[in-house]
């Protein structure tokens, strides 16, 4: 993949015309900060090079370089919003993930089009269910081709509902060449679907996740 050509012909036009800000805020020096979700835009890239590990590493390094140098992206040709992204800032290298489950929770987990099914059947307590899930998810995320690093932040047990909420962060595996952890490829961010039996639980078994890249004006 020609990194320079890809940046000029694919990345820059993509960032110029991203729309639908999630939120806006004003910094102390006056500029407006527009928070945007680039995941859907990145997932729309058809170039197979972006989907391979090597291609994604090069792409992630480029985003980091643009973030660290304050690279001007320029104004969109078709974006009719008053404020348009002109700079890229990576707010976090991690994907924040929260999972609530019960001793009998069953989940379908999608990684890049691949289905993995998980069941906590046999767990004797919410804490036991949380530990079983964490071990399984860490092993799955660390496997080829994802190589994601799972950082367990916290597990909170609700004795009343007998549920456990697990808070995690996902990182790309450490890259020796750049001496950093690359951004997580949006294709490799897991999507969770709770089996129907747990949907009616109160509170329901559920997951939520967030990855952050910001574009400033």
Coordinates of C-alpha atoms in Angstrom, one line a residue:
X1 CA 0.0 0.0 0.0
X2 CA 1.4 3.4 -1.0
X3 CA 0.9 5.2 2.3
X4 CA 1.2 8.7 0.8
X5 CA -1.2 8.0 -2.0
X6 CA -3.7 6.4 0.4
X7 CA -3.5 9.4 2.7
X8 CA -4.0 11.9 -0.2
X9 CA -6.7 10.0 -2.1
X10 CA -8.6 8.1 0.6
X11 CA -8.0 9.4 4.1
X12 CA -8.0 13.2 3.6
X13 CA -11.2 13.3 1.5
X14 CA -12.8 11.0 4.1
X15 CA -12.0 13.3 7.0
X16 CA -12.9 16.4 5.0
X17 CA -16.5 15.2 4.5
X18 CA -17.4 13.4 7.8
X19 CA -20.6 14.8 9.1
X20 CA -23.1 14.4 12.0
X21 CA -21.1 15.6 15.0
X22 CA -22.0 13.7 18.2
X23 CA -21.3 16.7 20.4
X24 CA -19.6 20.1 20.4
X25 CA -17.7 22.1 23.0
X26 CA -15.7 25.3 23.1
X27 CA -12.2 25.3 24.3
X28 CA -10.8 28.0 26.5
X29 CA -8.9 29.6 23.6
X30 CA -12.1 29.8 21.5
X31 CA -11.9 27.0 18.8
X32 CA -14.8 24.6 18.6
X33 CA -14.2 20.9 19.2
X34 CA -16.4 18.6 17.2
X35 CA -16.6 15.1 18.5
X36 CA -17.2 12.6 15.6
X37 CA -17.4 8.9 15.2
X38 CA -15.1 7.8 12.5
X39 CA -15.8 4.0 12.9
X40 CA -18.5 3.8 10.3
X41 CA -16.3 5.9 7.9
X42 CA -13.3 3.6 8.4
X43 CA -15.5 0.5 8.0
X44 CA -16.6 1.8 4.7
X45 CA -13.1 1.7 3.2
X46 CA -13.1 -0.8 0.5
X47 CA -9.3 -1.1 0.1
X48 CA -8.3 -4.6 1.4
X49 CA -5.0 -3.2 2.6
X50 CA -6.8 -1.4 5.4
X51 CA -8.2 -4.7 6.6
X52 CA -4.9 -6.6 6.9
X53 CA -2.8 -6.3 10.1
X54 CA 0.1 -4.7 8.2
X55 CA -2.1 -2.3 6.3
X56 CA -4.0 -1.3 9.5
X57 CA -0.7 -0.7 11.3
X58 CA 0.5 1.7 8.6
X59 CA -2.9 3.4 8.6
X60 CA -2.9 3.7 12.4
X61 CA 0.6 5.1 12.4
X62 CA -0.6 7.7 9.8
X63 CA -3.5 8.8 12.1
X64 CA -1.1 9.1 15.1
X65 CA 1.3 11.2 13.0
X66 CA -1.5 13.5 11.9
X67 CA -2.7 13.8 15.5
X68 CA 0.7 14.5 16.9
X69 CA 1.7 17.1 14.3
X70 CA -1.6 19.0 14.1
X71 CA -1.9 18.2 10.4
X72 CA -4.5 20.4 8.7
X73 CA -7.1 18.2 6.9
X74 CA -8.7 21.1 5.1
X75 CA -12.3 22.1 4.5
X76 CA -14.9 19.7 3.0
X77 CA -16.0 20.3 -0.5
X78 CA -19.5 18.9 0.1
X79 CA -20.0 19.4 3.8
X80 CA -22.6 22.2 4.2
X81 CA -22.2 22.4 8.0
X82 CA -21.0 25.7 9.4
X83 CA -18.1 24.0 11.2
X84 CA -16.0 21.4 9.4
X85 CA -13.2 19.2 10.7
X86 CA -9.8 20.6 10.0
X87 CA -7.6 18.8 12.5
X88 CA -7.5 15.2 13.8
X89 CA -6.8 14.4 17.5
X90 CA -6.8 10.9 18.9
X91 CA -8.4 11.1 22.3
X92 CA -7.8 7.5 23.4
X93 CA -6.0 4.5 22.1
X94 CA -8.4 2.1 23.8
X95 CA -11.9 0.8 23.3
X96 CA -13.9 1.0 26.5
X97 CA -16.2 -2.0 27.0
X98 CA -18.8 -2.8 29.7
X99 CA -20.5 -6.2 30.0
X100 CA -23.2 -7.1 32.5
X101 CA -24.0 -10.8 32.8
X102 CA -25.7 -13.4 35.1
X103 CA -24.6 -16.9 36.0
X104 CA -26.8 -18.2 33.1
X105 CA -26.1 -15.5 30.5
X106 CA -25.5 -16.6 26.9
X107 CA -23.8 -14.3 24.4
X108 CA -23.0 -14.3 20.7
X109 CA -19.9 -12.3 20.0
X110 CA -19.0 -11.2 16.5
X111 CA -15.4 -10.4 15.6
X112 CA -14.9 -9.2 12.0
X113 CA -17.7 -11.4 10.7
X114 CA -16.7 -14.4 12.8
X115 CA -19.2 -15.7 15.3
X116 CA -18.2 -16.9 18.8
X117 CA -20.8 -18.2 21.2
X118 CA -20.3 -18.0 25.0
X119 CA -22.4 -19.4 27.8
X120 CA -21.9 -18.9 31.6
X121 CA -23.9 -22.0 32.3
X122 CA -22.4 -23.8 35.3
X123 CA -21.2 -20.7 37.1
X124 CA -22.1 -20.8 40.8
X125 CA -22.2 -17.0 41.4
X126 CA -22.1 -13.7 39.5
X127 CA -18.4 -13.3 40.4
X128 CA -17.7 -16.8 39.1
X129 CA -19.6 -16.0 35.9
X130 CA -17.5 -12.7 35.5
X131 CA -14.2 -14.6 36.0
X132 CA -15.2 -17.3 33.5
X133 CA -16.2 -14.7 30.9
X134 CA -13.1 -12.6 31.4
X135 CA -10.9 -15.7 30.9
X136 CA -12.8 -16.7 27.8
X137 CA -12.9 -13.3 26.2
X138 CA -9.2 -12.6 26.9
X139 CA -8.2 -15.8 25.2
X140 CA -10.5 -15.1 22.2
X141 CA -9.3 -11.5 21.8
X142 CA -5.7 -12.4 22.1
X143 CA -6.0 -15.0 19.3
X144 CA -5.1 -14.6 15.6
X145 CA -5.9 -12.4 13.7
X146 CA -7.2 -9.9 16.4
X147 CA -4.3 -9.9 18.8
X148 CA -6.1 -7.5 21.1
X149 CA -4.9 -6.7 24.6
X150 CA -7.6 -6.9 27.3
X151 CA -7.2 -4.7 30.3
X152 CA -9.5 -5.6 33.1
X153 CA -10.5 -2.4 34.9
X154 CA -13.2 -3.5 37.4
X155 CA -15.9 -6.1 38.3
X156 CA -18.9 -4.9 40.2
X157 CA -21.3 -7.5 41.7
X158 CA -24.9 -6.6 42.4
X159 CA -26.1 -8.9 45.1
X160 CA -29.7 -8.0 44.7
X161 CA -30.0 -8.7 41.0
X162 CA -27.2 -11.4 41.1
X163 CA -25.5 -9.8 38.2
X164 CA -21.9 -8.8 37.5
X165 CA -20.7 -5.8 35.5
X166 CA -17.2 -6.1 34.0
X167 CA -15.4 -3.0 32.8
X168 CA -12.6 -3.5 30.2
X169 CA -10.3 -1.6 27.9
X170 CA -9.2 -3.1 24.6
X171 CA -5.8 -2.1 23.0
X172 CA -4.0 -3.1 19.9
X173 CA -1.0 -5.4 20.6
X174 CA 2.3 -3.5 21.2
X175 CA 4.1 -2.8 17.9
X176 CA 7.8 -3.0 18.2
X177 CA 8.6 -0.9 15.2
X178 CA 6.6 2.1 16.4
X179 CA 7.2 1.4 20.1
X180 CA 3.5 2.0 20.7
X181 CA 0.1 0.3 20.9
X182 CA -1.8 1.0 17.6
X183 CA -5.4 1.9 17.4
X184 CA -7.9 -1.0 17.4
X185 CA -9.2 -1.7 13.9
X186 CA -13.0 -1.0 13.9
X187 CA -13.4 -4.4 12.2
X188 CA -12.0 -6.1 15.3
X189 CA -14.1 -4.3 17.9
X190 CA -16.5 -7.1 19.2
X191 CA -20.2 -6.8 18.8
X192 CA -22.2 -8.7 21.5
X193 CA -25.7 -10.0 21.3
X194 CA -27.5 -11.4 24.3
X195 CA -29.5 -14.6 23.8
X196 CA -33.3 -14.0 24.3
X197 CA -33.5 -15.7 27.7
X198 CA -31.6 -12.9 29.4
X199 CA -33.2 -10.0 27.7
X200 CA -36.1 -9.9 30.2
X201 CA -33.8 -9.9 33.2
X202 CA -33.7 -6.8 35.4
X203 CA -31.3 -5.2 34.8
X204 CA -30.9 -6.9 31.5
X205 CA -27.7 -8.6 30.4
X206 CA -26.1 -6.1 28.1
X207 CA -22.9 -4.7 26.7
X208 CA -21.7 -1.2 25.7
X209 CA -18.6 0.0 24.0
X210 CA -16.9 3.2 22.9
X211 CA -13.8 4.1 20.8
X212 CA -12.8 7.7 20.5
X213 CA -11.1 9.8 17.8
X214 CA -11.8 13.5 17.7
X215 CA -11.6 16.1 15.0
X216 CA -11.1 19.7 16.0
X217 CA -11.7 23.0 14.2

